[in-house]
Rosetta silent file (secondary structure, phi, psi, omega in degrees, C-alpha in Angstrom):
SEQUENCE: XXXXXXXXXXXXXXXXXXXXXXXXXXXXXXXXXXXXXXXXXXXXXXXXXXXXXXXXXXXXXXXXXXXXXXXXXXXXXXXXXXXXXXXXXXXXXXXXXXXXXXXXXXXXXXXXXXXXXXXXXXXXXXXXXXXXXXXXXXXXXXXXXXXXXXXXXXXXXXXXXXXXXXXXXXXXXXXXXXXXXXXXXXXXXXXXXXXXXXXXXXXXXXXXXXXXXXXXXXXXXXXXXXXXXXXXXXXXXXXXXXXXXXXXXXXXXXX
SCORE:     score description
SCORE:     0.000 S_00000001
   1 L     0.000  118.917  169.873   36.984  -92.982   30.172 S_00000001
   2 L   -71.569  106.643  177.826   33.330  -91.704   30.021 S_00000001
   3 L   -91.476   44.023 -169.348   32.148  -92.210   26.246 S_00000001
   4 L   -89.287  137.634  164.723   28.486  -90.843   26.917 S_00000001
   5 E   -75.100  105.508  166.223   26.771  -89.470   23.753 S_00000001
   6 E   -88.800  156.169 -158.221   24.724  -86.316   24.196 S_00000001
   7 E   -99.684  156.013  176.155   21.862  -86.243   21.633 S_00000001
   8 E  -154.957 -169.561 -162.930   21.948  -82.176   20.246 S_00000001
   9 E   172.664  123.836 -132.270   20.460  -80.876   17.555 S_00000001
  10 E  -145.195  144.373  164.230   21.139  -78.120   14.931 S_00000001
  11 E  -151.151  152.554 -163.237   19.343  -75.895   12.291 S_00000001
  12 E   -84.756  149.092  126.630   20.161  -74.576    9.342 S_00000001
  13 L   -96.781   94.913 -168.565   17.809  -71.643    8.230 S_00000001
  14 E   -87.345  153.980  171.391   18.101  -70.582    4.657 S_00000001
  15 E  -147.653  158.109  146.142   16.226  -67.905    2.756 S_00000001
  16 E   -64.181  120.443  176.111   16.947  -66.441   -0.944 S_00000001
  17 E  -116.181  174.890  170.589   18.950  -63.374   -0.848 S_00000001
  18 L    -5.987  -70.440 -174.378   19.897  -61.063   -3.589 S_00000001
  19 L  -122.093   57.063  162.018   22.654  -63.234   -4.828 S_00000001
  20 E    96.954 -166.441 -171.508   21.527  -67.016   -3.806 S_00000001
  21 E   -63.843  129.403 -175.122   21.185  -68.777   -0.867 S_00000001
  22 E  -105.109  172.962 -160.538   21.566  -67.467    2.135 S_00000001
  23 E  -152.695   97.929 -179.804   22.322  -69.291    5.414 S_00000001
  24 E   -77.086  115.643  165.027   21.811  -67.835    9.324 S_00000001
  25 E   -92.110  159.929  175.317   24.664  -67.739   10.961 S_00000001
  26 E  -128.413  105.871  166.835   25.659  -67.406   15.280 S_00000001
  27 E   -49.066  120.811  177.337   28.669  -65.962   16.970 S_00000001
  28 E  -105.319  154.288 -162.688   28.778  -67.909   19.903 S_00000001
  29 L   -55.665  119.423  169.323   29.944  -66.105   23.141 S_00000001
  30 L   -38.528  -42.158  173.239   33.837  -66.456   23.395 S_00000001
  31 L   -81.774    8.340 -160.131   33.646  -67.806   26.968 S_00000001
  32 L   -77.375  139.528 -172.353   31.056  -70.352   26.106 S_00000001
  33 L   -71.378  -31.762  178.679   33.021  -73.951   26.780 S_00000001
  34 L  -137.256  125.225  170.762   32.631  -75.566   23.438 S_00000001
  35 L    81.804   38.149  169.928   33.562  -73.999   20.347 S_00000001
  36 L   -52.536  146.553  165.989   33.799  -70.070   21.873 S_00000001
  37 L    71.030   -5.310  176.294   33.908  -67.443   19.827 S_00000001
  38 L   -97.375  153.253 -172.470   32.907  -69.493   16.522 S_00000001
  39 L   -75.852   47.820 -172.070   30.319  -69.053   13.829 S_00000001
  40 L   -48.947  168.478  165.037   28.109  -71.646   14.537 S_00000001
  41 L   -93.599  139.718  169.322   24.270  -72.816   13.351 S_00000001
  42 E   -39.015  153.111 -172.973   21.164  -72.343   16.300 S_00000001
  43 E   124.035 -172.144 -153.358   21.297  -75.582   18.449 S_00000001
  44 L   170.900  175.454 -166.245   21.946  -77.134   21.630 S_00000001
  45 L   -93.032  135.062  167.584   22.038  -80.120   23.662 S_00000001
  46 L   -64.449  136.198 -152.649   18.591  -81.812   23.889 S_00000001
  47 L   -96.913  171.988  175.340   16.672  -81.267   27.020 S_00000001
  48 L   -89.595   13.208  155.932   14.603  -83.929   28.684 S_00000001
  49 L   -58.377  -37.313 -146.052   11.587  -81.309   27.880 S_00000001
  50 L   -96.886  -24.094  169.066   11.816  -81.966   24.381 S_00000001
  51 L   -52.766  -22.679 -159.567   11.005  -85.894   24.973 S_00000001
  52 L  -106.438  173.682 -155.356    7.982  -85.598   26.163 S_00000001
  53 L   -78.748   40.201  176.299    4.636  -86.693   24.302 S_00000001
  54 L  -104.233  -30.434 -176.552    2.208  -84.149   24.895 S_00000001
  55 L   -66.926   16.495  147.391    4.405  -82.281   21.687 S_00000001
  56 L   -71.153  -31.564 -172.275    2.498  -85.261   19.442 S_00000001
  57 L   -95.567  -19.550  173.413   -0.347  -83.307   19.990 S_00000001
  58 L  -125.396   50.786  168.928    1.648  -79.643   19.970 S_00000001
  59 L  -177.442  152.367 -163.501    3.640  -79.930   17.213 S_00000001
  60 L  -115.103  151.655  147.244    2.826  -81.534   13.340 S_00000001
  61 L    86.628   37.072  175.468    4.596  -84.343   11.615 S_00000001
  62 L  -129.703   42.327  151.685    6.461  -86.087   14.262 S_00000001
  63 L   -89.584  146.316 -178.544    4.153  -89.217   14.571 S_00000001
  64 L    85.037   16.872  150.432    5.740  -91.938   13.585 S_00000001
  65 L  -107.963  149.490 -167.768    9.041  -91.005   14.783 S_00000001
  66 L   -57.860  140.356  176.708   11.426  -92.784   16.654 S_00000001
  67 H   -39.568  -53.667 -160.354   11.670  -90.705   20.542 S_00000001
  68 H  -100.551    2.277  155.194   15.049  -89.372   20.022 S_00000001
  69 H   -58.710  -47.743  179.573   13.952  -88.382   16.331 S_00000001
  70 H   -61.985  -56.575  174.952   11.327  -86.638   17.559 S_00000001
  71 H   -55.417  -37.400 -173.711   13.239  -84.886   20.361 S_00000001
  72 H   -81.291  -25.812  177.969   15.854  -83.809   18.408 S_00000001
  73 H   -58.651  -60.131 -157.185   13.116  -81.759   16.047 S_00000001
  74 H   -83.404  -10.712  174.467   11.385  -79.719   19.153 S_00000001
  75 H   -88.493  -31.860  165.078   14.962  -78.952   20.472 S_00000001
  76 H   -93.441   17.562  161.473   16.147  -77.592   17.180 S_00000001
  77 H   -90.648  -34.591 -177.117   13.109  -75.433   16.820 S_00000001
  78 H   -86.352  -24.313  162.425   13.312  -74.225   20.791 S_00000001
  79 H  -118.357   25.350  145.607   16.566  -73.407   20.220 S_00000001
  80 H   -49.452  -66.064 -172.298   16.150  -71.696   17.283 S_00000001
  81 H   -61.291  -52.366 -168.324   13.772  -69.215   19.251 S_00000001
  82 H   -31.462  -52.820 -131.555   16.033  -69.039   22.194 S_00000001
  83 H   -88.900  -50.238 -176.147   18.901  -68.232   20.324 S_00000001
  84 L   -88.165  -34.241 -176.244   17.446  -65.945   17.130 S_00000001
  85 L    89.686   19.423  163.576   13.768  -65.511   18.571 S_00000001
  86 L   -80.851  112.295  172.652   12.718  -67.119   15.176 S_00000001
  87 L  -119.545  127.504 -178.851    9.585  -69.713   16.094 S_00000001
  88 L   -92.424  137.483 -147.589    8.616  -71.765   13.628 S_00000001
  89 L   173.979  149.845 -169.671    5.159  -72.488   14.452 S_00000001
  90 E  -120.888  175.713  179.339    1.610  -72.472   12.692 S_00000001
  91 L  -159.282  113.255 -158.610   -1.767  -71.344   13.746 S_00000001
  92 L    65.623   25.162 -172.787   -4.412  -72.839   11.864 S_00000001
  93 L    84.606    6.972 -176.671   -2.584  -74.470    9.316 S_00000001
  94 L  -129.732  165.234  172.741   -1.001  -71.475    8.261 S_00000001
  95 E   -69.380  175.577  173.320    2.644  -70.191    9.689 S_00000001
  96 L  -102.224   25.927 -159.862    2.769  -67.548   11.914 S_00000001
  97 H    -9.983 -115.417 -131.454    5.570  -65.223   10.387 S_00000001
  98 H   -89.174    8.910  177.188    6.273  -62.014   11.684 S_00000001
  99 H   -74.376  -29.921 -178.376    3.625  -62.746   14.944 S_00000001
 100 H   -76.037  -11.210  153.500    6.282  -64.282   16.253 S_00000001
 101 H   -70.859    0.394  156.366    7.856  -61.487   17.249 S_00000001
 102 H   -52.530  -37.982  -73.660    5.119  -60.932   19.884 S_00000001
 103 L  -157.309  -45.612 -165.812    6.471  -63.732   21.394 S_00000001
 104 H   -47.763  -28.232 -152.631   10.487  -62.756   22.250 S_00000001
 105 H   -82.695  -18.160  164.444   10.129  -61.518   25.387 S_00000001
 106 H   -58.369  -15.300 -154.971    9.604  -65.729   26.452 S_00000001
 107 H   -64.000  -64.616  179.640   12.856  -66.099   25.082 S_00000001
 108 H   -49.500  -50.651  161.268   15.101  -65.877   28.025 S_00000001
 109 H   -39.246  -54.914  176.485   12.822  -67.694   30.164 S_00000001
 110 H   -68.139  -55.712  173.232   12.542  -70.700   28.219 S_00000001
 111 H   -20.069  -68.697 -179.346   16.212  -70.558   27.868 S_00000001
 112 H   -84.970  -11.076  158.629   16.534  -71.146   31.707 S_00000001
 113 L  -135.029  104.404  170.510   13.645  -73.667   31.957 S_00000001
 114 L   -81.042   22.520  160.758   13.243  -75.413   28.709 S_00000001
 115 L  -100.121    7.455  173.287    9.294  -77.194   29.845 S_00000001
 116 H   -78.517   -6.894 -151.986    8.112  -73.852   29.534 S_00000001
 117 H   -86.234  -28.068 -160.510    8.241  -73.962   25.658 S_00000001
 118 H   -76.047  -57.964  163.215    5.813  -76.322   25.337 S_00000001
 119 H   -64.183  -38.121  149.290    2.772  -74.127   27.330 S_00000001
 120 H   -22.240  -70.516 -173.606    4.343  -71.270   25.063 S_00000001
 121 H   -49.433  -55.329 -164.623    3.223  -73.279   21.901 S_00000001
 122 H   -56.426  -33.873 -167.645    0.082  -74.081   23.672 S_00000001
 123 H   -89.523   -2.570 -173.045   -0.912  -71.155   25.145 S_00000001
 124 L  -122.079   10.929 -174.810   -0.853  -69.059   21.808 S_00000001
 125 L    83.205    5.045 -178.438   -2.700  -71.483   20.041 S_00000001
 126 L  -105.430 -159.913  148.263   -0.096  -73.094   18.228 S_00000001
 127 L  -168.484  102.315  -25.783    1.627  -75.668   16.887 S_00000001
 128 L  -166.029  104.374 -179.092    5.617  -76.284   16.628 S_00000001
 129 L   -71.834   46.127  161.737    6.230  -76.352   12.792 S_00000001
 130 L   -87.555   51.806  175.588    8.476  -79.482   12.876 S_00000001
 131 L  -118.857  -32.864  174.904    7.225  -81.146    9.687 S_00000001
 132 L   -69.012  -17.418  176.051    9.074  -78.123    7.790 S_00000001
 133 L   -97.041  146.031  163.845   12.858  -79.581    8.857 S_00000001
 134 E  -111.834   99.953 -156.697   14.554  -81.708    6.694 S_00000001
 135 E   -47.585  143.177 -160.159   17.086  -83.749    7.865 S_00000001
 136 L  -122.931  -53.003  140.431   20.417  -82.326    6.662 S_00000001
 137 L  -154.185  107.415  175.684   22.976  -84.536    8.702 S_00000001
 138 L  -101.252  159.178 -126.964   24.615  -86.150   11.590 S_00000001
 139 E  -146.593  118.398  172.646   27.483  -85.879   12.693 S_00000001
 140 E  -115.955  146.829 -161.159   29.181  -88.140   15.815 S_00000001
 141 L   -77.603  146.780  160.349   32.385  -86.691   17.276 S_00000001
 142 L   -45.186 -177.261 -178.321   35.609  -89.393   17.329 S_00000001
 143 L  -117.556  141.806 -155.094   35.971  -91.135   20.539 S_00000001
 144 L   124.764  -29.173  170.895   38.429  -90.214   23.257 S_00000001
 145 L   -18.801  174.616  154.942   36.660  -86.464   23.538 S_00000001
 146 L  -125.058  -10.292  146.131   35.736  -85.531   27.007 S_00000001
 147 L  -154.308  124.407 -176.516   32.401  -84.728   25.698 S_00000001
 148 E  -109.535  141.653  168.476   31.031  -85.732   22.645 S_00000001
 149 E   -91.380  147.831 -169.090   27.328  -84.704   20.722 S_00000001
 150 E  -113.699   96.537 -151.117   25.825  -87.178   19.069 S_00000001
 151 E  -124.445  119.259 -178.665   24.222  -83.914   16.680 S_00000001
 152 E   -94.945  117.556 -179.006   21.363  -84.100   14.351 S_00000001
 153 E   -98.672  150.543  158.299   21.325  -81.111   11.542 S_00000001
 154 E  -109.887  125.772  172.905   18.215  -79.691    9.685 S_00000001
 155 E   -98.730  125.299  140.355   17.612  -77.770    7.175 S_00000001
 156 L  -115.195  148.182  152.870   14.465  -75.208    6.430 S_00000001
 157 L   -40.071  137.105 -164.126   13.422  -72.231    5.088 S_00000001
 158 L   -74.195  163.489   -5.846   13.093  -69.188    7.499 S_00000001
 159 L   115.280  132.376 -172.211    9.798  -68.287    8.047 S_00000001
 160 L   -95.054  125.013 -163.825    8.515  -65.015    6.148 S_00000001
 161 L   117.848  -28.918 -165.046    8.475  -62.355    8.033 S_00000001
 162 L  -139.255   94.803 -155.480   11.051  -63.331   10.782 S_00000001
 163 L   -95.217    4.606 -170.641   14.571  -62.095   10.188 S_00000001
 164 L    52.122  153.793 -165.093   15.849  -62.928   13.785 S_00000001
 165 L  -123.870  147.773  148.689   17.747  -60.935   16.762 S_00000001
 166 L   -57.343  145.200 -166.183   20.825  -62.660   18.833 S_00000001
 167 L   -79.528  -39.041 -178.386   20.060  -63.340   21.870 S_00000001
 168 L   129.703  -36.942  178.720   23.004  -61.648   23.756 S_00000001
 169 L   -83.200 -106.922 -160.377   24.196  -64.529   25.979 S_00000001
 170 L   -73.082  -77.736 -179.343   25.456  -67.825   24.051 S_00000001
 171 E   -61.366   98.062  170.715   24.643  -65.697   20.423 S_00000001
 172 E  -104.328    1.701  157.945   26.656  -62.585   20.489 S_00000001
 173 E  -175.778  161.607  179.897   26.033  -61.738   16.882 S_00000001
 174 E  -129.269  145.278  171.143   23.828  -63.046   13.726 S_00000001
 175 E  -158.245  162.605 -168.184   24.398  -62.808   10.186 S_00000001
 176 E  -126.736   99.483  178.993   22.954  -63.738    7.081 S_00000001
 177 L  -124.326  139.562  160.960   25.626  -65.282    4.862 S_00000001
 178 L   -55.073  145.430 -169.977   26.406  -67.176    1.713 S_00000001
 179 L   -65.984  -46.131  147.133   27.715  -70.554    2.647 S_00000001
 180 H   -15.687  -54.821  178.962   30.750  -69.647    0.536 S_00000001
 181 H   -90.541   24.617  144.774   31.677  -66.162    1.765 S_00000001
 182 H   -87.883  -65.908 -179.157   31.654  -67.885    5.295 S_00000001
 183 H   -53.612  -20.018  179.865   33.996  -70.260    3.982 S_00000001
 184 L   -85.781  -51.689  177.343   36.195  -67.517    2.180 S_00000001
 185 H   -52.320  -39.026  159.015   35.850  -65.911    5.967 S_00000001
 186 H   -64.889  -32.080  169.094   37.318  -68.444    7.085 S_00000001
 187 H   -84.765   -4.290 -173.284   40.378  -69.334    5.191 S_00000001
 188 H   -83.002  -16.345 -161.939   41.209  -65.429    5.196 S_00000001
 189 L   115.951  -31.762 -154.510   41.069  -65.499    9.207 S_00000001
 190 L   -55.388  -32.244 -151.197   38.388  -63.651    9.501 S_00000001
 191 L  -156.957  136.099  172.843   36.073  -66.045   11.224 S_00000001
 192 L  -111.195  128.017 -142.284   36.297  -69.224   13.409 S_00000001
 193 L  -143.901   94.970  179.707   34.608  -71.857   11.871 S_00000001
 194 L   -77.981  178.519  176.842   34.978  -75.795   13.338 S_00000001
 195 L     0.255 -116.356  166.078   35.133  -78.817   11.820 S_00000001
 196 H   -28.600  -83.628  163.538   31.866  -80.266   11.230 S_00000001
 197 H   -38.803   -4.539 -172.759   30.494  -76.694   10.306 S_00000001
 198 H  -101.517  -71.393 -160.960   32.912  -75.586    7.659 S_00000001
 199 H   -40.615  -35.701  156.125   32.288  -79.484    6.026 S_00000001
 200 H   -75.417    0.557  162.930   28.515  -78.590    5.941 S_00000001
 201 H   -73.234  -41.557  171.301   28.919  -75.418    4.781 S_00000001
 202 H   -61.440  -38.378 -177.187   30.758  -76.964    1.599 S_00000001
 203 H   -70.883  -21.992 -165.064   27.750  -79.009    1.313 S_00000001
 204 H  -100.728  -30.798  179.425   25.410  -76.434    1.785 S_00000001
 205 H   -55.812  -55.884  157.461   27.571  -74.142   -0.788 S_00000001
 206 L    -9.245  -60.932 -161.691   26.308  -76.764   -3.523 S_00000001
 207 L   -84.976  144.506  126.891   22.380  -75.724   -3.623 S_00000001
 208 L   -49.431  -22.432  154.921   22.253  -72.645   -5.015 S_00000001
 209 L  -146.184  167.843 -177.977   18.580  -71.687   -3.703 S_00000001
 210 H   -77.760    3.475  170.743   16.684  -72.711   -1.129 S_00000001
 211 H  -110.034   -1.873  148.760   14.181  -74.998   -3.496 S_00000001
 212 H   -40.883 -105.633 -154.449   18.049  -76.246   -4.595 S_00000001
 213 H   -47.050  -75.924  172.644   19.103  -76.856   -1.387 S_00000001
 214 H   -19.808  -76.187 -169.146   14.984  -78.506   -0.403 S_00000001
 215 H   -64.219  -40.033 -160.831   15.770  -80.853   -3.503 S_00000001
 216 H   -69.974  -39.756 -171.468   19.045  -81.746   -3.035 S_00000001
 217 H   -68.457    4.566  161.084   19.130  -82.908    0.984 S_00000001
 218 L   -94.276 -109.450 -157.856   15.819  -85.575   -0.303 S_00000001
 219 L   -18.780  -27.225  176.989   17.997  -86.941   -2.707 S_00000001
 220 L   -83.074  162.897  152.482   21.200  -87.287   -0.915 S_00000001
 221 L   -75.864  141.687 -149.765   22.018  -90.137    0.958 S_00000001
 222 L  -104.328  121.108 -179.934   21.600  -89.859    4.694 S_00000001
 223 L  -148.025  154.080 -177.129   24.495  -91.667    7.362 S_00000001
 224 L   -61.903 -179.333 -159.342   26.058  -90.759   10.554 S_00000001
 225 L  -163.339  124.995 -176.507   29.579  -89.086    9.795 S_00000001
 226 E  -135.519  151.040  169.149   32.066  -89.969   12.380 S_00000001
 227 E  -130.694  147.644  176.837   35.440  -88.717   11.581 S_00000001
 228 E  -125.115  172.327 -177.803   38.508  -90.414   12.498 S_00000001
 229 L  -117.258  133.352  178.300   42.052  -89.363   12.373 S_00000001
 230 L  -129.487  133.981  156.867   44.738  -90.795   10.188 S_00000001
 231 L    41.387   42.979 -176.667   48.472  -90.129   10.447 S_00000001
 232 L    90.734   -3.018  167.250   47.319  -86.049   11.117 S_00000001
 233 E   -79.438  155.350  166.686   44.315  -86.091    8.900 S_00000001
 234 E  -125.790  116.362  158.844   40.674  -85.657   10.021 S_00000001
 235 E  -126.563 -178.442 -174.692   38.660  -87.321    7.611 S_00000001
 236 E  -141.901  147.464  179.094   34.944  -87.909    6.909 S_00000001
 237 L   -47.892  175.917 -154.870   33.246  -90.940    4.710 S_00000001
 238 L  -137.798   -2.993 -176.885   33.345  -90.159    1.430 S_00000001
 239 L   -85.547   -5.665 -163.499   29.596  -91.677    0.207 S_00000001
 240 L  -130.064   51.573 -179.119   27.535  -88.918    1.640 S_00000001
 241 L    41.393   45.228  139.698   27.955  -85.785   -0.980 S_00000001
 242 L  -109.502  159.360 -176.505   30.881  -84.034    0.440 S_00000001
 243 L   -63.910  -39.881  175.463   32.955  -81.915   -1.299 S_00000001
 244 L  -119.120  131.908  160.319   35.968  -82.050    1.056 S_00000001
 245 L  -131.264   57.530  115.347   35.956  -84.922    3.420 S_00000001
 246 E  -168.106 -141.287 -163.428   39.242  -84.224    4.800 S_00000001
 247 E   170.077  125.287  148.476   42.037  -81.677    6.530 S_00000001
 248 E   -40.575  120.140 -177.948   45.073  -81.694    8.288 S_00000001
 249 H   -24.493  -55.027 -170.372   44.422  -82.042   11.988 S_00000001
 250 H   -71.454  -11.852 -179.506   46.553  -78.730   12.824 S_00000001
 251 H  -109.933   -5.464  165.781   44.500  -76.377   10.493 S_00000001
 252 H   -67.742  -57.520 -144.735   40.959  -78.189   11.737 S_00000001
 253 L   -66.278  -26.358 -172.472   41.958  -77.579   14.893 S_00000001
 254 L   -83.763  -30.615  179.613   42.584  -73.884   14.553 S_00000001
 255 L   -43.388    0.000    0.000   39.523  -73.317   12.612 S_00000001
């Protein structure tokens, strides 16, 4: 049995809406092989693009991280852009909000070659706003899968100015939801919502704003989350602030 880990890498983007924290959500394309048709966060499997070290110098705050720390940061920012065409990215110390929608028409391309992102950043002057995610969690799949992510999540604030489009492909719709009324979509039917993503959603339901949400994920404690199954349960550890850490198998599965 092949038990190879793929490193991936996930981001949350929250803003304040009307009535609290809001959360960008992704339909992903129904034929798409893992998790079709579900409401997913921006991410993707990490590319060997995103390893390499010229993004110490074209991107802030990831010296003195570990390689596949690092890696996992410029992959959940490039596939952020792919997916929403939101790039978080500075230009002189300051972000670049709504400029980045100069910028979309790069999307697709980088999609289908991910080393172009890097001369993207470069070539505009910029420099790949990873200092702004805050690790949120990870999450390793049980073992027996036939392919498991070894998936780092982040959380930041969206960018002002940059409300994001779907891409069309792998994102066949976007929405800007309370973590809660996702979670209501979900138990009504409404919405297909796995595992892992519903349990961070409960977690995410918690902060109430986005300088909420900022304080709480430095305060919690941070550990991988492996879930294993007992006697039809899926559960998750129980030390690492979630609200639900488990679920019958047959109602996970359906999510």
């Amino acid at each position: 049995m092949d038990d190879t880990l793929f490193p991936a890498a996930t981001i949350l983007l929250v803003r304040d809406g009307a009535d609290g924290l809001e959360v960008m959500m992704v339909e992903r394309h129904a034929n798409i092989g893992f998790a079709g048709g579900a409401m997913v966060w921006p991410g993707g499997k990490v590319d060997p693009a995103d390893f390499d070290e010229g993004w110490l110098e074209a991107a802030e705050g990831l010296e003195g991280l570990e390689a596949d720390e690092r890696a996992a940061r410029v992959a959940a920012l490039r596939e952020a852009y792919e997916e929403t065409g939101i790039l978080l990215a500075t230009r002189n110390g300051e972000p670049i909000g709504a400029k980045a929608l100069d910028l979309t028409d790069m999307r697709k391309r980088v999609d289908r070659d991910a080393t172009l992102f890097q001369p993207l950043v470069r070539g505009h002057g910029l420099k790949l706003a990873t200092s702004a995610l805050r690790p949120f969690a990870r999450w390793i799949p049980p073992p027996a899968l036939h392919k498991r992510f070894d998936t780092r999540f982040y959380l930041t604030p969206v960018p002002a100015g940059q409300d994001g489009v779907q891409d069309g492909s792998e994102a066949v719709d976007l929405v800007w939801i309370k973590p809660q009324a996702a979670l209501d979509d979900l138990a009504a039917g409404r919405r297909k919502i796995i595992f892992p993503t519903a349990r961070n959603l409960e977690l995410l339901a918690l902060s109430k704003t986005v300088e909420k949400a900022l304080a709480d994920v430095a305060a919690r404690p941070q550990g991988i989350v492996q879930p294993i199954i007992e006697n039809g349960v899926l559960k998750i550890r129980s030390d690492l602030g979630y609200p639900v850490t488990e679920e019958t198998l047959d109602t996970a599965m359906r999510g």
